[in-house]
Amino acid sequence: GCKGQAKEGQLMLPSDRALMSDDHLSAHVRAYAADQQAFFADFARAFAKLQRFGMAPVPQPALSPTLLYARRVLKRLIAEKKCGPIMIRLSWHDAATWNAKDGTGGARGCMRHQTGEAG
């Protein structure tokens, strides 16, 4: 369960530990741990608010067959390993690096390779 300790083989970020050390916030963590669909519903509502109040969606180019394949593989891996929530959390942290003034950071800010360099 959620006792502020990671299970063997799992990662617990310092921010996760901080959430568990606060009685009010740890109640939310436990509720979401018990009901993943509630987490996704609340996350979707919060994200929609962000978009309504100034965070414009970024136009996405058509995905190449290689990226479509990678998407399928990742979806299968996430379903098999049941790591969806941590992937959302990592994406959220990554997206929080967006700098609107110079257009750096954000969800693409941690890319390690330029187009065509990977693999």
PDB file of C-alpha atoms in Angstrom:
ATOM      1  CA  GLY A   1       0.000   0.000   0.000  1.00  0.00           C
ATOM      2  CA  CYS A   2       0.829   3.693   0.145  1.00  0.00           C
ATOM      3  CA  LYS A   3       2.923   4.152   3.260  1.00  0.00           C
ATOM      4  CA  GLY A   4       5.567   6.473   1.838  1.00  0.00           C
ATOM      5  CA  GLN A   5       7.768   3.520   0.899  1.00  0.00           C
ATOM      6  CA  ALA A   6       8.398   2.213  -2.586  1.00  0.00           C
ATOM      7  CA  LYS A   7       7.745  -1.462  -3.194  1.00  0.00           C
ATOM      8  CA  GLU A   8      10.758  -3.495  -4.224  1.00  0.00           C
ATOM      9  CA  GLY A   9      11.609  -2.783  -7.862  1.00  0.00           C
ATOM     10  CA  GLN A  10       9.673   0.521  -7.892  1.00  0.00           C
ATOM     11  CA  LEU A  11      10.875   4.094  -7.848  1.00  0.00           C
ATOM     12  CA  MET A  12       9.570   6.722  -5.460  1.00  0.00           C
ATOM     13  CA  LEU A  13      10.531  10.297  -6.340  1.00  0.00           C
ATOM     14  CA  PRO A  14      11.210  12.884  -3.605  1.00  0.00           C
ATOM     15  CA  SER A  15       8.005  14.627  -4.666  1.00  0.00           C
ATOM     16  CA  ASP A  16       6.106  11.338  -4.134  1.00  0.00           C
ATOM     17  CA  ARG A  17       7.519  11.060  -0.618  1.00  0.00           C
ATOM     18  CA  ALA A  18       6.513  14.661   0.082  1.00  0.00           C
ATOM     19  CA  LEU A  19       2.942  13.900  -0.985  1.00  0.00           C
ATOM     20  CA  MET A  20       2.835  10.994   1.431  1.00  0.00           C
ATOM     21  CA  SER A  21       4.191  13.045   4.354  1.00  0.00           C
ATOM     22  CA  ASP A  22       1.228  15.463   4.297  1.00  0.00           C
ATOM     23  CA  ASP A  23      -1.987  14.061   5.819  1.00  0.00           C
ATOM     24  CA  HIS A  24      -4.296  16.009   3.484  1.00  0.00           C
ATOM     25  CA  LEU A  25      -2.373  15.153   0.301  1.00  0.00           C
ATOM     26  CA  SER A  26      -1.713  11.535   1.260  1.00  0.00           C
ATOM     27  CA  ALA A  27      -5.498  11.033   1.472  1.00  0.00           C
ATOM     28  CA  HIS A  28      -5.698  11.988  -2.228  1.00  0.00           C
ATOM     29  CA  VAL A  29      -2.799   9.690  -3.086  1.00  0.00           C
ATOM     30  CA  ARG A  30      -4.530   6.769  -1.367  1.00  0.00           C
ATOM     31  CA  ALA A  31      -7.847   7.563  -3.077  1.00  0.00           C
ATOM     32  CA  TYR A  32      -6.187   7.638  -6.505  1.00  0.00           C
ATOM     33  CA  ALA A  33      -4.221   4.469  -5.742  1.00  0.00           C
ATOM     34  CA  ALA A  34      -7.527   2.739  -4.982  1.00  0.00           C
ATOM     35  CA  ASP A  35      -9.330   4.158  -8.036  1.00  0.00           C
ATOM     36  CA  GLN A  36      -7.122   4.769 -11.065  1.00  0.00           C
ATOM     37  CA  GLN A  37     -10.111   5.834 -13.184  1.00  0.00           C
ATOM     38  CA  ALA A  38     -10.816   8.675 -10.729  1.00  0.00           C
ATOM     39  CA  PHE A  39      -7.203   9.821 -11.161  1.00  0.00           C
ATOM     40  CA  PHE A  40      -7.496   9.839 -14.952  1.00  0.00           C
ATOM     41  CA  ALA A  41     -10.847  11.672 -14.830  1.00  0.00           C
ATOM     42  CA  ASP A  42      -9.501  14.351 -12.472  1.00  0.00           C
ATOM     43  CA  PHE A  43      -6.296  14.675 -14.500  1.00  0.00           C
ATOM     44  CA  ALA A  44      -8.326  15.149 -17.703  1.00  0.00           C
ATOM     45  CA  ARG A  45     -10.411  17.901 -16.062  1.00  0.00           C
ATOM     46  CA  ALA A  46      -7.294  19.679 -14.750  1.00  0.00           C
ATOM     47  CA  PHE A  47      -5.568  19.439 -18.120  1.00  0.00           C
ATOM     48  CA  ALA A  48      -8.662  20.827 -19.876  1.00  0.00           C
ATOM     49  CA  LYS A  49      -8.547  23.817 -17.485  1.00  0.00           C
ATOM     50  CA  LEU A  50      -4.910  24.423 -18.404  1.00  0.00           C
ATOM     51  CA  GLN A  51      -5.830  24.477 -22.076  1.00  0.00           C
ATOM     52  CA  ARG A  52      -8.782  26.817 -21.513  1.00  0.00           C
ATOM     53  CA  PHE A  53      -6.676  29.282 -19.541  1.00  0.00           C
ATOM     54  CA  GLY A  54      -3.789  29.808 -21.906  1.00  0.00           C
ATOM     55  CA  MET A  55      -1.865  26.605 -22.502  1.00  0.00           C
ATOM     56  CA  ALA A  56      -2.474  26.210 -26.212  1.00  0.00           C
ATOM     57  CA  PRO A  57      -2.243  22.745 -27.746  1.00  0.00           C
ATOM     58  CA  VAL A  58       0.786  22.239 -29.993  1.00  0.00           C
ATOM     59  CA  PRO A  59      -0.025  21.134 -33.559  1.00  0.00           C
ATOM     60  CA  GLN A  60       1.307  17.639 -34.128  1.00  0.00           C
ATOM     61  CA  PRO A  61       2.803  16.481 -37.422  1.00  0.00           C
ATOM     62  CA  ALA A  62       1.708  13.185 -38.937  1.00  0.00           C
ATOM     63  CA  LEU A  63       3.543  10.292 -37.297  1.00  0.00           C
ATOM     64  CA  SER A  64       5.904   8.138 -39.308  1.00  0.00           C
ATOM     65  CA  PRO A  65       5.356   4.373 -39.486  1.00  0.00           C
ATOM     66  CA  THR A  66       8.328   3.961 -37.106  1.00  0.00           C
ATOM     67  CA  LEU A  67       6.739   6.225 -34.486  1.00  0.00           C
ATOM     68  CA  LEU A  68       3.355   4.532 -34.910  1.00  0.00           C
ATOM     69  CA  TYR A  69       5.084   1.197 -34.261  1.00  0.00           C
ATOM     70  CA  ALA A  70       6.864   2.644 -31.195  1.00  0.00           C
ATOM     71  CA  ARG A  71       3.509   3.905 -29.902  1.00  0.00           C
ATOM     72  CA  ARG A  72       2.002   0.416 -30.197  1.00  0.00           C
ATOM     73  CA  VAL A  73       4.997  -1.157 -28.432  1.00  0.00           C
ATOM     74  CA  LEU A  74       4.857   1.417 -25.617  1.00  0.00           C
ATOM     75  CA  LYS A  75       1.105   0.985 -25.154  1.00  0.00           C
ATOM     76  CA  ARG A  76       1.603  -2.773 -24.872  1.00  0.00           C
ATOM     77  CA  LEU A  77       4.498  -2.323 -22.406  1.00  0.00           C
ATOM     78  CA  ILE A  78       2.536   0.142 -20.255  1.00  0.00           C
ATOM     79  CA  ALA A  79      -0.434  -2.229 -20.153  1.00  0.00           C
ATOM     80  CA  GLU A  80       1.775  -5.232 -19.335  1.00  0.00           C
ATOM     81  CA  LYS A  81       3.844  -3.488 -16.637  1.00  0.00           C
ATOM     82  CA  LYS A  82       0.921  -1.403 -15.338  1.00  0.00           C
ATOM     83  CA  CYS A  83       3.144   1.691 -15.309  1.00  0.00           C
ATOM     84  CA  GLY A  84       0.647   4.185 -16.783  1.00  0.00           C
ATOM     85  CA  PRO A  85       0.480   6.448 -13.714  1.00  0.00           C
ATOM     86  CA  ILE A  86       4.261   6.847 -13.442  1.00  0.00           C
ATOM     87  CA  MET A  87       4.470   7.577 -17.164  1.00  0.00           C
ATOM     88  CA  ILE A  88       1.830  10.294 -16.772  1.00  0.00           C
ATOM     89  CA  ARG A  89       3.728  11.674 -13.787  1.00  0.00           C
ATOM     90  CA  LEU A  90       7.028  11.750 -15.657  1.00  0.00           C
ATOM     91  CA  SER A  91       5.330  13.394 -18.647  1.00  0.00           C
ATOM     92  CA  TRP A  92       3.740  15.971 -16.374  1.00  0.00           C
ATOM     93  CA  HIS A  93       7.109  16.813 -14.791  1.00  0.00           C
ATOM     94  CA  ASP A  94       8.698  17.034 -18.239  1.00  0.00           C
ATOM     95  CA  ALA A  95       5.938  19.285 -19.582  1.00  0.00           C
ATOM     96  CA  ALA A  96       6.351  21.589 -16.576  1.00  0.00           C
ATOM     97  CA  THR A  97       9.747  22.657 -17.955  1.00  0.00           C
ATOM     98  CA  TRP A  98       8.060  24.633 -20.775  1.00  0.00           C
ATOM     99  CA  ASN A  99       9.356  28.197 -21.115  1.00  0.00           C
ATOM    100  CA  ALA A 100       6.820  30.276 -23.058  1.00  0.00           C
ATOM    101  CA  LYS A 101       9.270  33.172 -23.491  1.00  0.00           C
ATOM    102  CA  ASP A 102      11.856  31.305 -25.532  1.00  0.00           C
ATOM    103  CA  GLY A 103       9.911  28.188 -26.575  1.00  0.00           C
ATOM    104  CA  THR A 104      12.261  25.739 -24.876  1.00  0.00           C
ATOM    105  CA  GLY A 105      11.599  22.783 -22.623  1.00  0.00           C
ATOM    106  CA  GLY A 106       8.229  21.165 -22.379  1.00  0.00           C
ATOM    107  CA  ALA A 107       7.197  17.692 -23.383  1.00  0.00           C
ATOM    108  CA  ARG A 108       9.787  17.608 -26.161  1.00  0.00           C
ATOM    109  CA  GLY A 109      12.485  19.305 -24.098  1.00  0.00           C
ATOM    110  CA  CYS A 110      14.165  16.105 -22.947  1.00  0.00           C
ATOM    111  CA  MET A 111      14.627  14.624 -26.409  1.00  0.00           C
ATOM    112  CA  ARG A 112      18.133  13.186 -26.589  1.00  0.00           C
ATOM    113  CA  HIS A 113      18.415  12.980 -30.382  1.00  0.00           C
ATOM    114  CA  GLN A 114      17.520  15.215 -33.262  1.00  0.00           C
ATOM    115  CA  THR A 115      15.228  13.795 -35.951  1.00  0.00           C
ATOM    116  CA  GLY A 116      16.976  10.953 -37.728  1.00  0.00           C
ATOM    117  CA  GLU A 117      19.787  10.554 -35.170  1.00  0.00           C
ATOM    118  CA  ALA A 118      18.240   7.886 -32.946  1.00  0.00           C
ATOM    119  CA  GLY A 119      18.516   4.199 -33.658  1.00  0.00           C
TER     120      GLY A 119
END
